[in-house]
GROMACS .gro file of C-alpha atoms in nm:
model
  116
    1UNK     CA    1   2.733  -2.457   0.380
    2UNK     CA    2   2.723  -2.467   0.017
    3UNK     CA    3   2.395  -2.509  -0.002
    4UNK     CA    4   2.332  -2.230   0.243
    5UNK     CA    5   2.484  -1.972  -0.023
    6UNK     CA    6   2.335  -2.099  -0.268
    7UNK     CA    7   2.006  -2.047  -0.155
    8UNK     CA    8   2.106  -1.640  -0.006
    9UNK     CA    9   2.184  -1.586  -0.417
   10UNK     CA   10   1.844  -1.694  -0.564
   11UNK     CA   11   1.722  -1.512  -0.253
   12UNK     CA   12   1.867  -1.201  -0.344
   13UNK     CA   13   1.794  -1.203  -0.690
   14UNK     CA   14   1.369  -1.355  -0.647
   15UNK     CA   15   1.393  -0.984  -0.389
   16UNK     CA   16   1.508  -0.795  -0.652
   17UNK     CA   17   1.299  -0.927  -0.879
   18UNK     CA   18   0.964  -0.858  -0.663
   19UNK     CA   19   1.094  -0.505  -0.553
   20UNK     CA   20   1.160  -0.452  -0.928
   21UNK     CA   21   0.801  -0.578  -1.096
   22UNK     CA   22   0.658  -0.383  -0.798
   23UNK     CA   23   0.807  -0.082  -0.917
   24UNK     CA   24   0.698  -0.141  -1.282
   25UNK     CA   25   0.344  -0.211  -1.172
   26UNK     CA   26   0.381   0.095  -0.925
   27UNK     CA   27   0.460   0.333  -1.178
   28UNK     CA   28   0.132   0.154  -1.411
   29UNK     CA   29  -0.057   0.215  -1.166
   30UNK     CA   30   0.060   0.586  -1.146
   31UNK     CA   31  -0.055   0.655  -1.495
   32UNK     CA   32  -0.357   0.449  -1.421
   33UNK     CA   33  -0.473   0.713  -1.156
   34UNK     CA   34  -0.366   1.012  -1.345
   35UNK     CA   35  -0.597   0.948  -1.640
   36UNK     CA   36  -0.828   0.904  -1.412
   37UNK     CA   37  -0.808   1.219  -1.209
   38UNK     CA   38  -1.074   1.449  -1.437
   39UNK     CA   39  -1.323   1.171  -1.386
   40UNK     CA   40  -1.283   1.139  -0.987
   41UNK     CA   41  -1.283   1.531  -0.914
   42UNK     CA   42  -1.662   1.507  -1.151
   43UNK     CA   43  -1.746   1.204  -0.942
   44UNK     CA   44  -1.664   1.412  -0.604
   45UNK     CA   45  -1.815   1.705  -0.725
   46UNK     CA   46  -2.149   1.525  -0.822
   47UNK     CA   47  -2.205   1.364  -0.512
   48UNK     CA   48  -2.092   1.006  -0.636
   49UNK     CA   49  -1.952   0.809  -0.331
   50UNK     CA   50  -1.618   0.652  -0.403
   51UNK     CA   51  -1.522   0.389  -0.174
   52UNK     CA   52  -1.157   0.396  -0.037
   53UNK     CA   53  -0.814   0.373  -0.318
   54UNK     CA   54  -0.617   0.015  -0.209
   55UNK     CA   55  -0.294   0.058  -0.155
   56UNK     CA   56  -0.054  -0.006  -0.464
   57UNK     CA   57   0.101  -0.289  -0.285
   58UNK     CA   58  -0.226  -0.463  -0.212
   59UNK     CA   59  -0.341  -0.424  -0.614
   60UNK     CA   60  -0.002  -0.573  -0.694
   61UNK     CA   61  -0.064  -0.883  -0.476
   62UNK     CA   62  -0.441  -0.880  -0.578
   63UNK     CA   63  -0.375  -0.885  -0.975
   64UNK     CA   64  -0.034  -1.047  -0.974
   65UNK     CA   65  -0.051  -1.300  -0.744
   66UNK     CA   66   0.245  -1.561  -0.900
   67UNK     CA   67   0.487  -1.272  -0.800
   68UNK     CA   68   0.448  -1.337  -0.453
   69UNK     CA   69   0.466  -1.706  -0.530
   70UNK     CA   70   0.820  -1.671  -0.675
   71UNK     CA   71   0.905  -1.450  -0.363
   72UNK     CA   72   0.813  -1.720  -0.155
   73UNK     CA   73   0.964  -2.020  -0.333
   74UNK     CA   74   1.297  -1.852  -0.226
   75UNK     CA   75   1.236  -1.738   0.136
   76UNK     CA   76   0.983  -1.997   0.266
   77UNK     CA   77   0.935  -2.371   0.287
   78UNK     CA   78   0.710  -2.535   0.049
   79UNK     CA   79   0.418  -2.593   0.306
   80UNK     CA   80   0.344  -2.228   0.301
   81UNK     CA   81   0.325  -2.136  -0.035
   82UNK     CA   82  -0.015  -2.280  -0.045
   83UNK     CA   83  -0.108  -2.140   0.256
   84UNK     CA   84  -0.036  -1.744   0.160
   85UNK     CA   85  -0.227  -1.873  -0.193
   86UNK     CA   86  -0.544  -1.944  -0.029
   87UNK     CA   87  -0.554  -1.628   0.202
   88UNK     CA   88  -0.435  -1.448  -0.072
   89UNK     CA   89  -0.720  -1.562  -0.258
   90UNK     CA   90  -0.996  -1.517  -0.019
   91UNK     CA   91  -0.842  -1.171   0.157
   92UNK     CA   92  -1.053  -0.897   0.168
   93UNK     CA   93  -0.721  -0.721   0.048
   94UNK     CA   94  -0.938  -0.913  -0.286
   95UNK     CA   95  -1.316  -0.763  -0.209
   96UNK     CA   96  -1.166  -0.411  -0.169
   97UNK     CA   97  -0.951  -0.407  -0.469
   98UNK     CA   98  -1.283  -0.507  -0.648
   99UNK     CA   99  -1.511  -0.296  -0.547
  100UNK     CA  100  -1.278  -0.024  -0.619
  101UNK     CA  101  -1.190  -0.103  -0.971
  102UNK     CA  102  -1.602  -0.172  -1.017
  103UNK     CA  103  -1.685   0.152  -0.856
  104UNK     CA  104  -1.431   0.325  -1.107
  105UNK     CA  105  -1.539   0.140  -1.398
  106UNK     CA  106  -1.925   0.276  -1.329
  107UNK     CA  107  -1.829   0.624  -1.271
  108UNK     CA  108  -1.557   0.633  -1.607
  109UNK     CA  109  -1.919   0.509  -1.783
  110UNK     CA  110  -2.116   0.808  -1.605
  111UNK     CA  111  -1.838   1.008  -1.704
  112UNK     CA  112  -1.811   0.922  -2.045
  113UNK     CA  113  -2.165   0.939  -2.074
  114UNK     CA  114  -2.212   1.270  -2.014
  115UNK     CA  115  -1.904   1.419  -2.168
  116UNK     CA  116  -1.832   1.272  -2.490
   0.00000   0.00000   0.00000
């Protein structure tokens, strides 16, 4: 029984520490997108295509993978850490936060390019 309460403490505390370093990367992420606001409405206006924004949640677990590790070393057995590692790895969660950041990246160059 011990044991069991133990474990519901660091299970608390590894939640609020995931709900917390998602809101820090959240609000990153939010000043991210606002500096890049002039450059998308150019893109749009120019005809660029822009492929769809990721969610915030799925560019947390794409960049900052160990976070979800730590999550899971308190809520799930062992066995199954590796196995949300792998499809973490190879999700296309990972091939859409890509080619959005490398579709940004091109047009910030474009954009830079022709303003400054």
């Amino acid at each position: 029984m011990k044991f069991l309460i133990y474990w519901l403490y660091a299970a608390i505390v590894s939640g609020i520490w995931f709900f917390w370093r998602y809101r820090i990367y959240e609000n990153e992420f939010l000043i991210i997108d606002d500096a890049l606001k002039d450059c998308v409405n150019w893109g749009k206006r120019n005809g660029y295509l822009l492929p769809e924004k990721p969610s915030y949640f799925q560019f947390f677990l794409v960049e900052r993978p160990w976070n979800i590790l730590i999550l899971n070393f308190t809520f799930l057995p062992l066995f199954l850490i590796n196995l949300v590692v792998i499809l973490l790895l190879i999700s296309p969660w990972e091939r859409k936060v890509m080619r959005y950041k490398r579709a940004m990246k091109n047009l910030k160059d474009k954009w830079e390019k022709k303003y400054f």
